[in-house]
PDB file of C-alpha atoms in Angstrom:
ATOM      1  CA  MET A   1     123.930 106.160  66.792  1.00 48.00           C
ATOM      2  CA  ASP A   2     124.470 104.392  63.422  1.00 52.00           C
ATOM      3  CA  GLN A   3     122.187 101.499  62.767  1.00 53.00           C
ATOM      4  CA  PRO A   4     123.753  97.940  62.468  1.00 48.00           C
ATOM      5  CA  ARG A   5     124.122  97.105  58.949  1.00 45.00           C
ATOM      6  CA  LYS A   6     121.982  94.111  57.627  1.00 46.00           C
ATOM      7  CA  THR A   7     124.043  90.713  56.905  1.00 51.00           C
ATOM      8  CA  SER A   8     123.286  87.139  56.132  1.00 88.00           C
ATOM      9  CA  LEU A   9     124.004  86.817  60.014  1.00 96.00           C
ATOM     10  CA  GLN A  10     120.924  89.047  60.918  1.00 95.00           C
ATOM     11  CA  GLY A  11     118.601  87.500  63.809  1.00 96.00           C
ATOM     12  CA  LEU A  12     121.029  84.396  64.401  1.00 97.00           C
ATOM     13  CA  ARG A  13     120.731  83.452  68.037  1.00 98.00           C
ATOM     14  CA  ILE A  14     124.577  82.765  68.803  1.00 98.00           C
ATOM     15  CA  LEU A  15     125.524  81.464  72.555  1.00 98.00           C
ATOM     16  CA  VAL A  16     128.534  83.197  73.896  1.00 98.00           C
ATOM     17  CA  ALA A  17     130.452  81.436  76.348  1.00 98.00           C
ATOM     18  CA  GLU A  18     133.427  83.457  77.458  1.00 97.00           C
ATOM     19  CA  ASP A  19     134.652  84.034  81.095  1.00 96.00           C
ATOM     20  CA  GLU A  20     136.894  86.968  80.362  1.00 96.00           C
ATOM     21  CA  SER A  21     134.694  90.097  80.701  1.00 95.00           C
ATOM     22  CA  LEU A  22     136.661  92.000  78.076  1.00 96.00           C
ATOM     23  CA  ILE A  23     136.576  89.464  75.594  1.00 95.00           C
ATOM     24  CA  ALA A  24     132.913  88.705  76.285  1.00 97.00           C
ATOM     25  CA  PHE A  25     131.929  92.442  75.598  1.00 96.00           C
ATOM     26  CA  ASP A  26     133.996  92.566  72.671  1.00 96.00           C
ATOM     27  CA  LEU A  27     132.336  89.186  71.175  1.00 96.00           C
ATOM     28  CA  GLU A  28     129.230  90.784  72.122  1.00 97.00           C
ATOM     29  CA  THR A  29     129.365  94.179  70.665  1.00 97.00           C
ATOM     30  CA  THR A  30     130.960  92.596  67.548  1.00 97.00           C
ATOM     31  CA  LEU A  31     127.900  89.886  67.065  1.00 97.00           C
ATOM     32  CA  ASP A  32     125.552  92.992  67.467  1.00 97.00           C
ATOM     33  CA  HIS A  33     127.241  94.932  65.027  1.00 96.00           C
ATOM     34  CA  PHE A  34     126.962  91.590  62.839  1.00 96.00           C
ATOM     35  CA  GLY A  35     122.939  91.477  63.488  1.00 96.00           C
ATOM     36  CA  CYS A  36     123.000  88.515  65.559  1.00 97.00           C
ATOM     37  CA  GLU A  37     121.128  88.200  68.791  1.00 97.00           C
ATOM     38  CA  VAL A  38     123.677  87.090  71.686  1.00 98.00           C
ATOM     39  CA  VAL A  39     122.533  84.830  74.373  1.00 98.00           C
ATOM     40  CA  GLY A  40     124.820  85.063  77.186  1.00 96.00           C
ATOM     41  CA  PRO A  41     127.601  86.062  77.462  1.00 97.00           C
ATOM     42  CA  VAL A  42     127.974  83.113  80.001  1.00 98.00           C
ATOM     43  CA  GLY A  43     131.246  82.330  82.109  1.00 97.00           C
ATOM     44  CA  ARG A  44     130.249  78.575  83.327  1.00 97.00           C
ATOM     45  CA  ILE A  45     129.875  75.084  81.877  1.00 97.00           C
ATOM     46  CA  GLU A  46     126.692  74.634  83.657  1.00 97.00           C
ATOM     47  CA  ASP A  47     125.214  77.917  81.917  1.00 98.00           C
ATOM     48  CA  VAL A  48     126.465  76.811  78.434  1.00 98.00           C
ATOM     49  CA  VAL A  49     124.218  73.402  79.024  1.00 98.00           C
ATOM     50  CA  ARG A  50     121.041  74.775  80.444  1.00 98.00           C
ATOM     51  CA  LEU A  51     120.981  77.454  77.414  1.00 98.00           C
ATOM     52  CA  ALA A  52     121.731  74.790  75.038  1.00 98.00           C
ATOM     53  CA  ARG A  53     119.336  72.452  76.551  1.00 97.00           C
ATOM     54  CA  ALA A  54     116.549  75.026  76.187  1.00 97.00           C
ATOM     55  CA  GLY A  55     117.183  75.310  72.217  1.00 92.00           C
ATOM     56  CA  ASN A  56     116.288  78.105  69.926  1.00 95.00           C
ATOM     57  CA  LEU A  57     120.181  78.776  69.212  1.00 98.00           C
ATOM     58  CA  ASP A  58     121.457  78.832  65.900  1.00 97.00           C
ATOM     59  CA  GLY A  59     125.112  78.338  66.815  1.00 98.00           C
ATOM     60  CA  ALA A  60     127.693  78.915  69.870  1.00 98.00           C
ATOM     61  CA  LEU A  61     131.086  80.276  70.522  1.00 98.00           C
ATOM     62  CA  LEU A  62     132.665  78.283  73.145  1.00 98.00           C
ATOM     63  CA  ASP A  63     135.786  79.288  75.194  1.00 96.00           C
ATOM     64  CA  VAL A  64     137.537  75.957  75.772  1.00 95.00           C
ATOM     65  CA  ASN A  65     138.431  76.750  79.439  1.00 93.00           C
ATOM     66  CA  LEU A  66     135.663  78.484  81.485  1.00 95.00           C
ATOM     67  CA  ARG A  67     137.114  79.127  84.934  1.00 94.00           C
ATOM     68  CA  GLY A  68     139.128  76.530  84.882  1.00 92.00           C
ATOM     69  CA  SER A  69     136.744  73.602  83.816  1.00 94.00           C
ATOM     70  CA  GLN A  70     136.968  72.530  79.996  1.00 93.00           C
ATOM     71  CA  ILE A  71     134.043  72.629  77.468  1.00 96.00           C
ATOM     72  CA  PHE A  72     135.235  69.129  76.032  1.00 96.00           C
ATOM     73  CA  SER A  73     133.577  67.663  79.393  1.00 95.00           C
ATOM     74  CA  VAL A  74     130.163  68.858  77.899  1.00 97.00           C
ATOM     75  CA  LEU A  75     130.749  68.747  74.067  1.00 97.00           C
ATOM     76  CA  PRO A  76     129.280  65.406  73.298  1.00 97.00           C
ATOM     77  CA  GLU A  77     125.980  66.783  74.943  1.00 97.00           C
ATOM     78  CA  LEU A  78     126.077  69.796  72.756  1.00 97.00           C
ATOM     79  CA  LEU A  79     126.689  68.079  69.659  1.00 97.00           C
ATOM     80  CA  ASP A  80     124.060  65.387  70.492  1.00 97.00           C
ATOM     81  CA  LEU A  81     121.692  68.559  70.654  1.00 97.00           C
ATOM     82  CA  GLY A  82     122.697  69.474  67.195  1.00 96.00           C
ATOM     83  CA  LEU A  83     124.340  72.810  68.475  1.00 97.00           C
ATOM     84  CA  LYS A  84     126.890  74.262  65.802  1.00 98.00           C
ATOM     85  CA  VAL A  85     130.094  75.029  67.651  1.00 98.00           C
ATOM     86  CA  VAL A  86     132.924  77.333  67.092  1.00 97.00           C
ATOM     87  CA  LEU A  87     135.892  76.618  69.848  1.00 96.00           C
ATOM     88  CA  THR A  88     137.700  79.647  70.917  1.00 95.00           C
ATOM     89  CA  SER A  89     140.740  79.787  72.625  1.00 91.00           C
ATOM     90  CA  GLY A  90     144.217  81.678  73.284  1.00 86.00           C
ATOM     91  CA  TYR A  91     146.170  78.639  71.878  1.00 79.00           C
ATOM     92  CA  ASP A  92     145.461  77.911  68.271  1.00 73.00           C
ATOM     93  CA  ASP A  93     147.050  74.327  68.496  1.00 75.00           C
ATOM     94  CA  ALA A  94     144.793  71.695  67.591  1.00 74.00           C
ATOM     95  CA  THR A  95     147.050  68.905  69.476  1.00 78.00           C
ATOM     96  CA  LEU A  96     145.924  70.768  72.504  1.00 82.00           C
ATOM     97  CA  TYR A  97     142.345  69.321  72.042  1.00 87.00           C
ATOM     98  CA  PRO A  98     141.104  65.586  72.630  1.00 91.00           C
ATOM     99  CA  ASP A  99     141.311  63.861  69.232  1.00 93.00           C
ATOM    100  CA  ALA A 100     137.445  63.830  68.849  1.00 92.00           C
ATOM    101  CA  TYR A 101     137.270  67.482  68.693  1.00 93.00           C
ATOM    102  CA  ARG A 102     140.390  68.701  66.811  1.00 91.00           C
ATOM    103  CA  ALA A 103     138.572  68.723  63.535  1.00 91.00           C
ATOM    104  CA  LEU A 104     135.890  71.275  65.025  1.00 93.00           C
ATOM    105  CA  PRO A 105     135.812  74.625  63.823  1.00 94.00           C
ATOM    106  CA  ARG A 106     137.860  76.894  66.073  1.00 93.00           C
ATOM    107  CA  LEU A 107     139.146  80.716  66.191  1.00 94.00           C
ATOM    108  CA  SER A 108     142.098  81.756  68.218  1.00 91.00           C
ATOM    109  CA  LYS A 109     142.212  84.969  70.620  1.00 91.00           C
ATOM    110  CA  PRO A 110     142.403  87.735  70.238  1.00 90.00           C
ATOM    111  CA  PHE A 111     139.608  87.897  67.433  1.00 90.00           C
ATOM    112  CA  ASP A 112     140.078  89.442  64.026  1.00 91.00           C
ATOM    113  CA  GLU A 113     136.385  90.811  63.047  1.00 95.00           C
ATOM    114  CA  ARG A 114     136.849  89.529  59.604  1.00 96.00           C
ATOM    115  CA  ARG A 115     137.478  85.993  60.785  1.00 95.00           C
ATOM    116  CA  LEU A 116     134.744  86.003  63.087  1.00 97.00           C
ATOM    117  CA  ARG A 117     132.430  87.076  60.502  1.00 96.00           C
ATOM    118  CA  GLN A 118     133.735  84.568  58.178  1.00 96.00           C
ATOM    119  CA  ALA A 119     133.473  81.611  60.931  1.00 96.00           C
ATOM    120  CA  CYS A 120     130.071  82.636  61.724  1.00 97.00           C
ATOM    121  CA  GLU A 121     128.787  82.769  58.397  1.00 96.00           C
ATOM    122  CA  LYS A 122     130.459  79.282  57.407  1.00 95.00           C
ATOM    123  CA  HIS A 123     129.575  77.345  60.514  1.00 96.00           C
ATOM    124  CA  PHE A 124     125.998  78.644  61.680  1.00 97.00           C
ATOM    125  CA  LEU A 125     124.630  79.338  58.191  1.00 93.00           C
ATOM    126  CA  ALA A 126     125.394  75.880  56.775  1.00 77.00           C
TER     127      ALA A 126
END
């Protein structure tokens, strides 16, 4: 089996919040290929908050809708903790987000590996 190639993302601890198992698996596999250490994936908002409070994360890819609950309810706390977030959604329309969060970085599903890498490098290495 090929070894993952070294990248600037090597060793970053990225929280993945995604409740669709196939998407979560794909994200985990891709981030692992980038050299990241995946925390999760988790599919509940409570788990996102718990892991964010524990700290030691370099960033988070957060699905906007986790099992019917929207991530926006806990975003203030996550951002206050200094967590760097990239929102993910099947809808690439910022007007669906509350005004306060429309400027946050986001990726639409399905994920393109190149765009995912660029988003991680841009937002988690800053």
